[in-house]
Coordinates of C-alpha atoms and ligand atoms in Angstrom, one line a residue:
X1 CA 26.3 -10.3 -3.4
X2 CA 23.9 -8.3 -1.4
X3 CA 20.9 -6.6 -3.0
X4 CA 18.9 -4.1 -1.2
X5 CA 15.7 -2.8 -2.9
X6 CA 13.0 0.3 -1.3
X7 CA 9.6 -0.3 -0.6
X8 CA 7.6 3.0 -0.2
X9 CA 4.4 3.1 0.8
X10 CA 1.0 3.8 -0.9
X11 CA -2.0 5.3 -0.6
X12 CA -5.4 5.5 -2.1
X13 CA -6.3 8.6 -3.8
X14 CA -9.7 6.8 -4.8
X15 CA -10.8 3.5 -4.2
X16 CA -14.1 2.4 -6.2
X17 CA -15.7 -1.1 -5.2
X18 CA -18.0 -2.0 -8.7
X19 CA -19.5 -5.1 -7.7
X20 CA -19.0 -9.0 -6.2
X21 CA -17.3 -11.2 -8.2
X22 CA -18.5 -14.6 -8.8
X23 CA -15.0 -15.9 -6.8
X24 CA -15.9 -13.8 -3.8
X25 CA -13.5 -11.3 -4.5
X26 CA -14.4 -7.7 -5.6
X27 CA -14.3 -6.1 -8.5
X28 CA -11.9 -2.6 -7.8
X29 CA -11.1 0.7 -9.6
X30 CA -8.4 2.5 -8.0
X31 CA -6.0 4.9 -7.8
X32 CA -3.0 4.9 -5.8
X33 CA 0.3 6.6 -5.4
X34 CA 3.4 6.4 -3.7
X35 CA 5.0 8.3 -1.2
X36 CA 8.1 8.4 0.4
X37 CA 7.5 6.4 3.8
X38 CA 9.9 3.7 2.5
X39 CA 11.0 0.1 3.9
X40 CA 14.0 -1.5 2.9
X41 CA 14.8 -5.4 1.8
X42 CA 18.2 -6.3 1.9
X43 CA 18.5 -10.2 0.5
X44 CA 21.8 -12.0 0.0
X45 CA 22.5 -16.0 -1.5
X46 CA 22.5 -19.0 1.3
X47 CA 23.7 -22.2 -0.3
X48 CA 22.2 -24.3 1.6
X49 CA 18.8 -23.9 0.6
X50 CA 17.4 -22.1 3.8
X51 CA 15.4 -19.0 3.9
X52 CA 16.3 -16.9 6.9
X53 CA 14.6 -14.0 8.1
X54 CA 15.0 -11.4 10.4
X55 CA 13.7 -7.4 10.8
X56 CA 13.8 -4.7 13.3
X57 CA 10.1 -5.1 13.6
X58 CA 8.2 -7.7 15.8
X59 CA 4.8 -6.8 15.0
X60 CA 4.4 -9.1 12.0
X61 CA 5.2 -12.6 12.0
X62 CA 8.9 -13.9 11.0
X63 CA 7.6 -16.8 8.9
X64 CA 6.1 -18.5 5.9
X65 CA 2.7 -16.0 6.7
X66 CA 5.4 -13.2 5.9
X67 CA 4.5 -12.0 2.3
X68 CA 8.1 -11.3 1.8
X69 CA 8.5 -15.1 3.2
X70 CA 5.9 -15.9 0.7
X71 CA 7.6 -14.3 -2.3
X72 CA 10.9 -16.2 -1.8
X73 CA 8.7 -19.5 -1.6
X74 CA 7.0 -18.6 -4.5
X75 CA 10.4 -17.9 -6.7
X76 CA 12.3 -20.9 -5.4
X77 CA 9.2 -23.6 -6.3
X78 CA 8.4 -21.8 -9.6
X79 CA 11.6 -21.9 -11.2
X80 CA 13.3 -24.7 -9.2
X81 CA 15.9 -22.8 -7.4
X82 CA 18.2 -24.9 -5.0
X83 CA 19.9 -22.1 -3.2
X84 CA 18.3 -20.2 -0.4
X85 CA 18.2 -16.8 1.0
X86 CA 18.9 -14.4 3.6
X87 CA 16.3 -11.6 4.2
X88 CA 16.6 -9.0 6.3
X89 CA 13.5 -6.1 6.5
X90 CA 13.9 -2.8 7.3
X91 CA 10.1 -1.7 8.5
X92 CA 9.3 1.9 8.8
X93 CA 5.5 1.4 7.6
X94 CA 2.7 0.8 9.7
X95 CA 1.5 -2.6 9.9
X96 CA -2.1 -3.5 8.8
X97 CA -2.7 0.2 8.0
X98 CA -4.0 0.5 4.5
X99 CA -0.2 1.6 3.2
X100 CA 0.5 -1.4 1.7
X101 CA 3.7 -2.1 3.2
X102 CA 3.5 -6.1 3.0
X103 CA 2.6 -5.9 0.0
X104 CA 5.3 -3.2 -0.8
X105 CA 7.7 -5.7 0.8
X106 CA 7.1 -8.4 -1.3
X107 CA 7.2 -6.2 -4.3
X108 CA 10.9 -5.1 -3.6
X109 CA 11.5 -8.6 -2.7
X110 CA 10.6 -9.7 -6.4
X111 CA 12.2 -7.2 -7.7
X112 CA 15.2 -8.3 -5.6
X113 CA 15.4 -12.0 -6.0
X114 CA 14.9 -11.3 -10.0
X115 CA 18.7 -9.3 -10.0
X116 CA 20.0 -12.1 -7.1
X117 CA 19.3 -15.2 -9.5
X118 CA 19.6 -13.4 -12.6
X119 CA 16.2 -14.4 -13.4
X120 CA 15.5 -12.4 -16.2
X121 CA 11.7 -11.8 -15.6
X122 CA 9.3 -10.4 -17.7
X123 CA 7.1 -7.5 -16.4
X124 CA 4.2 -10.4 -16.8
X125 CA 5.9 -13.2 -15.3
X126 CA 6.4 -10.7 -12.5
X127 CA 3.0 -9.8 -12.2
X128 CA 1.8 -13.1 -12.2
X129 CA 4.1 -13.9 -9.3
X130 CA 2.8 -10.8 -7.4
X131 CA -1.0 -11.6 -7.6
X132 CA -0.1 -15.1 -6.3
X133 CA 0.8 -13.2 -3.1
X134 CA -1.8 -10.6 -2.9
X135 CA -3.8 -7.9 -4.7
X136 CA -1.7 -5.3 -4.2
X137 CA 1.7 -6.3 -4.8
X138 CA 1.3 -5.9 -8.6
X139 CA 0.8 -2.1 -8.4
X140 CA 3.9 -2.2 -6.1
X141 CA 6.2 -3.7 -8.3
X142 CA 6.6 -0.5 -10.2
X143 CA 4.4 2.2 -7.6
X144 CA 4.5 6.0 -8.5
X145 CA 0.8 6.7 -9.6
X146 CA -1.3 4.5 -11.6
X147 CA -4.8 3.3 -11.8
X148 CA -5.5 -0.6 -10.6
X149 CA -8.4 -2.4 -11.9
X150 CA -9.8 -6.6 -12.1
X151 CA -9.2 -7.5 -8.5
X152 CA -5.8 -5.4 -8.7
X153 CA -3.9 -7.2 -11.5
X154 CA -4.5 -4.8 -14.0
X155 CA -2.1 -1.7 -13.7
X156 CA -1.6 1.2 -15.5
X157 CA 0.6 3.7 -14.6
X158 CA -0.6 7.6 -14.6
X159 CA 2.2 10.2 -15.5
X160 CA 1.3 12.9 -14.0
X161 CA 3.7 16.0 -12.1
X162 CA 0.7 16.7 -9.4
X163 CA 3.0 17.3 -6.2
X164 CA 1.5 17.4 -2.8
X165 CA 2.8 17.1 0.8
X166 CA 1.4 14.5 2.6
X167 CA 0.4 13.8 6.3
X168 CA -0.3 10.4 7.4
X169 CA -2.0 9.8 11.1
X170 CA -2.4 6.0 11.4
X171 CA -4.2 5.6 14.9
X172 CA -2.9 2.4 17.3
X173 CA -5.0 0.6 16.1
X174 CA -5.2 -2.2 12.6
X175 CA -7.8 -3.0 10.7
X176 CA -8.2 -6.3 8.8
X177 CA -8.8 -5.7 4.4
X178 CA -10.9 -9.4 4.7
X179 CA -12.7 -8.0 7.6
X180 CA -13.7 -5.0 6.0
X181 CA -14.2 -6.3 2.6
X182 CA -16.9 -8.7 4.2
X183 CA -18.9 -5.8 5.2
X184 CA -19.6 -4.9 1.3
X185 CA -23.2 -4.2 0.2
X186 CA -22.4 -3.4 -3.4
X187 CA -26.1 -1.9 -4.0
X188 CA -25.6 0.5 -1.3
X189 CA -22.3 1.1 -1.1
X190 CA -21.5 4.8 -1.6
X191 CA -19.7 4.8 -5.2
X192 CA -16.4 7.4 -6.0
X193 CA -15.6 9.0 -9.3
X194 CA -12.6 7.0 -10.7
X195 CA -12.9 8.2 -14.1
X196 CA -13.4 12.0 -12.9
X197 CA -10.4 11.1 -10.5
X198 CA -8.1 9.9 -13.2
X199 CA -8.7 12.7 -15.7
X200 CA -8.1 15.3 -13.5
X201 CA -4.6 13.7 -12.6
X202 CA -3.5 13.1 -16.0
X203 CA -4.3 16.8 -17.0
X204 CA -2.8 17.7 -13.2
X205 CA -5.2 19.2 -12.0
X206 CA -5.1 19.5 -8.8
X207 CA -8.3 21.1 -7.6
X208 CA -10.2 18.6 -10.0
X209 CA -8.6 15.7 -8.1
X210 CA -9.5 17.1 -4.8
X211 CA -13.1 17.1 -5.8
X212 CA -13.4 13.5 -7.3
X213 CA -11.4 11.8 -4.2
X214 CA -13.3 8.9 -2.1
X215 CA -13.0 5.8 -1.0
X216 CA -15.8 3.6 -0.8
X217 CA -14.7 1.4 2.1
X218 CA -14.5 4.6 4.3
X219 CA -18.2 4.5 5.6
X220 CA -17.5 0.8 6.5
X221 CA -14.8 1.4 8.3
X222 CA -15.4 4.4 10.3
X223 CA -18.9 2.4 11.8
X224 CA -16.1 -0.3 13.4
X225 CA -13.8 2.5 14.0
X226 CA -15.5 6.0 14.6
X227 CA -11.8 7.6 15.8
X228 CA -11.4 7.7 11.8
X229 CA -13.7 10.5 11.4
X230 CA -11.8 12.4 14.6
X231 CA -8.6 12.5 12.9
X232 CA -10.5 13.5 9.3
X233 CA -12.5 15.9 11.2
X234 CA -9.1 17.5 12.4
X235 CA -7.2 17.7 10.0
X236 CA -9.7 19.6 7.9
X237 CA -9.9 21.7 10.7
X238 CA -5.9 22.5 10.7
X239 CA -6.4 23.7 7.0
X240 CA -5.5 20.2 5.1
X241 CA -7.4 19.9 1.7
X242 CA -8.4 17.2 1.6
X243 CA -8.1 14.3 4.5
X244 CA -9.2 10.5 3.4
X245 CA -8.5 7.3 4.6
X246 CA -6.5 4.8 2.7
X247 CA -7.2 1.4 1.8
X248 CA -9.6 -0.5 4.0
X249 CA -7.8 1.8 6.9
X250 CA -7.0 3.2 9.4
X251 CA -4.7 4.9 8.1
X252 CA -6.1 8.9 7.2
X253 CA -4.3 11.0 5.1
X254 CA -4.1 14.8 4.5
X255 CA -3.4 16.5 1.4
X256 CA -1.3 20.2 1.4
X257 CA -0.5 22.6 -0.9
X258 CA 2.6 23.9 1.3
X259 CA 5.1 22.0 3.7
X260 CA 4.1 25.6 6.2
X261 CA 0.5 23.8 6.0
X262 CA 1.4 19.9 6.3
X263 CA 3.8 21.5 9.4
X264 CA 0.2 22.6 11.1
X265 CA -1.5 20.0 10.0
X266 CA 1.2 17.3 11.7
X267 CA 1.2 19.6 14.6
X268 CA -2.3 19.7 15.2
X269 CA -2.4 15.8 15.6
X270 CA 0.4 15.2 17.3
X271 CA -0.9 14.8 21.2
X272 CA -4.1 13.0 19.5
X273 CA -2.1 9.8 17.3
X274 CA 1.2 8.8 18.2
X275 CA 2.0 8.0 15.1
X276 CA 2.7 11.0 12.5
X277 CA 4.5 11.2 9.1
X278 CA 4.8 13.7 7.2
X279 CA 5.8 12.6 3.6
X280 CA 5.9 13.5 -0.1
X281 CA 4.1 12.1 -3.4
X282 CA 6.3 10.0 -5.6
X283 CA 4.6 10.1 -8.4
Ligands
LIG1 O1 -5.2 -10.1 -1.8 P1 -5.2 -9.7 -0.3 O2 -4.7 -10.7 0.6 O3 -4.6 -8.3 -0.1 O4 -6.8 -9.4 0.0 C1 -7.2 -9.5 1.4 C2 -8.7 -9.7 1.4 O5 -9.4 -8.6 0.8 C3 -9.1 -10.9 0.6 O6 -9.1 -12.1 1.4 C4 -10.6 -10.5 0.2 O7 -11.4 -10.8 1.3 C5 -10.5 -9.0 0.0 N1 -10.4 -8.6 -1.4 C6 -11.5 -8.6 -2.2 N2 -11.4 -8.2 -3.5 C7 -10.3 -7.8 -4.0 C8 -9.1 -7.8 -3.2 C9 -9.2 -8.2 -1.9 O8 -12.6 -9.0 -1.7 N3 -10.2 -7.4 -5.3

């Protein structure tokens, strides 16, 4: 049997740092939504035990440190599974570039091993498994919109029919989230509106939404990396309503009312980034 599961991308309509956790990691209030800049897992029984892995991509390493590596690990020790797996990964998002496509990949790869082995998961156990492999692979188990609080464990999905296109400029260079995240000063860091940002979504309103979007990482980024605020700069200048980066970065995204406007917007960056998508919300 071969199972092949999509793994879209995401990206960070707000991101809200509230404070240092006693563990080091931070306290977050999020919101994030898909889009449709999708990878693909396709995973299929070895009886021997093995996990082999192989994708179109050599940017990211073809081992354990692979989260989708990781997630197979994690599902063989846990429930004692004596068969292996072949993996092969279909990349089409960025790598290191704040859309959450490892994580997204080990998501779908969850999702996958849980129809290969008949596992019969529940949406916790599943959860739990995903925060053993990283902060955002919870939220990616089910995507679309939602809000992510704790230290991104705690989701809760938005319905919402806000529709948007969607340009994504991710420059050639990565950024590192535990880099960034080291550079935290909660007392000054500038704070975003996550309840303002969530109401306005659940009532779909759009022009609300543009008004309460932020991410607090931005500043801290755009110091290492003052490109960022080029390609924000520009894409408000080609008529995009809103343009914000996602994640820790570097990715920047545009907002549009109109595919005519995301067409001028994409346009007006191609030449500067190499690396353009224009894409839809799936919320
Ligand atoms: O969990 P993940 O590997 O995606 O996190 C990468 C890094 O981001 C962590 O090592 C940590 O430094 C930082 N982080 C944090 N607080 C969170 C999530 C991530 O400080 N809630």
């Amino acid at each position: 049997m071969e199972i092949m599961e999509k793994a879209p991308a995401k990206i960070n309509l707000g991101l809200d740092i509230m404070g240092k956790r006693l563990d080091g990691y931070h306290e977050l209030s999020m919101i994030m939504v898909s889009v449709d800049l999708n990878d693909y897992v396709i995973l299929s029984e070895l009886p021997d035990g093995r996990i082999e892995f192989e994708s179109n991509s050599h940017r990211m390493p073809h081992n354990h440190k692979n989260d989708v590596y990781k997630a197979v690990r994690l599902v063989k020790e846990r429930y004692g599974i004596t068969a292996g797996v072949k993996i092969r990964l279909e990349k089409t998002i960025p790598i290191c570039a704040g859309l959450g496509g490892g994580s997204s990949d080990a998501a779908a790869t969850l999702r996958a091993l849980n129809q290969l082995w008949d596992l019969r998961l529940s949406k916790e156990e599943l959860i739990d498994l995903a925060f053993e492999i990283g902060s955002d692979v919870p939220y990616c188990l089910e995507g679309g919109c939602a809000w992510i609080g704790g230290k991104g464990e705690v989701v809760e999905l938005l319905p919402t029919k806000l529709s948007s296109w969607v340009v994504l400029v991710k420059p050639k260079f990565g950024v590192s989230t535990r880099t960034i995240f080291k550079e935290i000063e909660p007392e000054t860091i500038s704070r975003v509106d996550i309840d303002g940002l969530k109401a306005a979504i659940l009532a779909d309103d759009y022009e609300g939404m543009l008004a309460s979007m932020g991410n607090s990482l931005e500043d801290i980024t755009i110091k290492k990396r003052p490109f960022i605020q080029k390609i924000k700069d520009k894409m408000l200048e080609a008529g995009a309503d809103v343009a914000l980066m996602t994640g820790s970065g570097p990715t920047v995204f545009a907002l549009c009312p109109t595919e005519k406007r995301a067409n001028r917007v994409m346009n007006s960056m191609k030449g500067f980034c190499q690396e353009v998508y224009k894409v839809r919300l799936l919320s």
